[in-house]
Short mmCIF file of C-alpha atoms in Angstrom, two decimals:
data_model
loop_
_atom_site.label_atom_id
_atom_site.label_comp_id
_atom_site.label_asym_id
_atom_site.label_seq_id
_atom_site.Cartn_x
_atom_site.Cartn_y
_atom_site.Cartn_z
CA MET A 8 26.72 -18.79 11.66
CA PRO A 9 27.69 -19.09 8.05
CA VAL A 10 30.84 -21.10 7.23
CA THR A 11 31.71 -20.23 3.67
CA LYS A 12 33.05 -16.92 2.42
CA THR A 13 29.86 -16.64 0.04
CA ALA A 14 27.47 -17.25 2.94
CA LYS A 15 29.34 -14.69 5.04
CA ARG A 16 28.90 -12.10 2.35
CA ALA A 17 25.45 -12.94 1.77
CA LEU A 18 24.68 -12.63 5.50
CA ARG A 19 26.07 -9.15 5.53
CA SER A 20 24.03 -8.20 2.40
CA SER A 21 20.91 -9.51 3.91
CA LYS A 22 21.53 -7.67 7.09
CA ARG A 23 21.86 -4.32 5.21
CA LYS A 24 18.84 -4.99 3.17
CA ALA A 25 16.73 -5.83 6.26
CA LEU A 26 17.84 -2.54 7.87
CA VAL A 27 16.58 -0.58 4.64
CA ASN A 28 13.41 -2.32 4.39
CA ALA A 29 12.68 -1.94 8.14
CA LYS A 30 13.31 1.91 7.56
CA ILE A 31 10.88 1.91 4.69
CA LEU A 32 8.23 0.01 6.55
CA GLN A 33 8.60 2.34 9.54
CA ASN A 34 8.24 5.38 7.50
CA LEU A 35 5.00 3.88 5.69
CA GLU A 36 3.41 2.96 9.11
CA ILE A 37 3.94 6.59 10.33
CA ALA A 38 2.53 7.99 7.07
CA ILE A 39 -0.37 5.78 7.36
CA ARG A 40 -1.00 6.75 11.09
CA VAL A 41 -0.78 10.53 10.11
CA ALA A 42 -3.08 10.05 7.08
CA LYS A 43 -5.71 8.23 9.16
CA LYS A 44 -5.66 10.68 11.89
CA GLN A 45 -5.52 13.91 9.91
CA LYS A 46 -7.51 12.87 6.71
CA SER A 47 -6.28 15.45 4.54
CA ALA A 48 -5.92 14.58 0.98
CA ALA A 49 -2.29 15.54 0.91
CA LYS A 50 -1.24 13.29 3.88
CA ILE A 51 -3.36 10.35 2.19
CA ILE A 52 -1.59 10.75 -1.15
CA ALA A 53 1.72 10.96 0.32
CA ALA A 54 0.85 7.56 2.25
CA ILE A 55 -0.17 6.03 -1.09
CA LYS A 56 3.12 7.09 -2.76
CA LEU A 57 5.09 5.47 -0.07
CA THR A 58 3.07 2.29 -0.42
CA ASP A 59 3.70 2.17 -4.13
CA LYS A 60 7.48 2.73 -3.54
CA ALA A 61 7.59 0.01 -0.96
CA ALA A 62 5.77 -2.50 -3.32
CA LYS A 63 8.10 -1.60 -5.97
CA LYS A 64 11.02 -2.38 -3.96
CA LYS A 65 9.56 -5.58 -3.12
CA VAL A 66 9.38 -4.84 0.62
CA PHE A 67 5.93 -6.65 0.57
CA HIS A 68 3.76 -8.09 -1.97
CA LYS A 69 1.79 -5.90 -4.54
CA ASN A 70 -1.42 -7.30 -3.25
CA LYS A 71 -0.80 -5.94 0.27
CA ALA A 72 0.11 -2.65 -1.29
CA ALA A 73 -3.25 -2.70 -3.09
CA ARG A 74 -5.13 -3.20 0.22
CA ILE A 75 -3.49 -0.54 1.92
CA LYS A 76 -4.21 1.79 -1.06
CA SER A 77 -7.67 0.94 -1.10
CA ALA A 78 -8.23 1.39 2.57
CA LEU A 79 -6.51 4.99 2.35
CA SER A 80 -8.43 5.80 -0.84
CA LYS A 81 -11.70 5.22 1.31
CA LEU A 82 -10.52 8.09 3.47
CA LEU A 83 -10.15 10.57 0.76
CA PRO A 84 -12.89 13.32 0.83
CA LYS A 85 -15.56 13.00 -2.02
CA GLY A 86 -14.88 15.20 -4.86
CA LYS A 87 -17.29 17.83 -5.65
CA LYS A 88 -19.62 17.26 -8.71
CA LYS A 89 -19.85 20.11 -11.41
#
């Protein structure tokens, strides 16, 4: 347990941040699962957007976000050529 007043405050702050980060990750994992199952462009793009937001908030590293986005983009249907 923290002893000093500052350490106690930091612990409260880190607990709040951990809850927020866990919620962001949970929503992302659900979106990825849905995107992989349904393989519709809208679901995949929504999961990619959540990945970008999570990386921007530094929930995980930007390279991990790039890996996730790469895997999701492979699920996108091929565009029709004109």
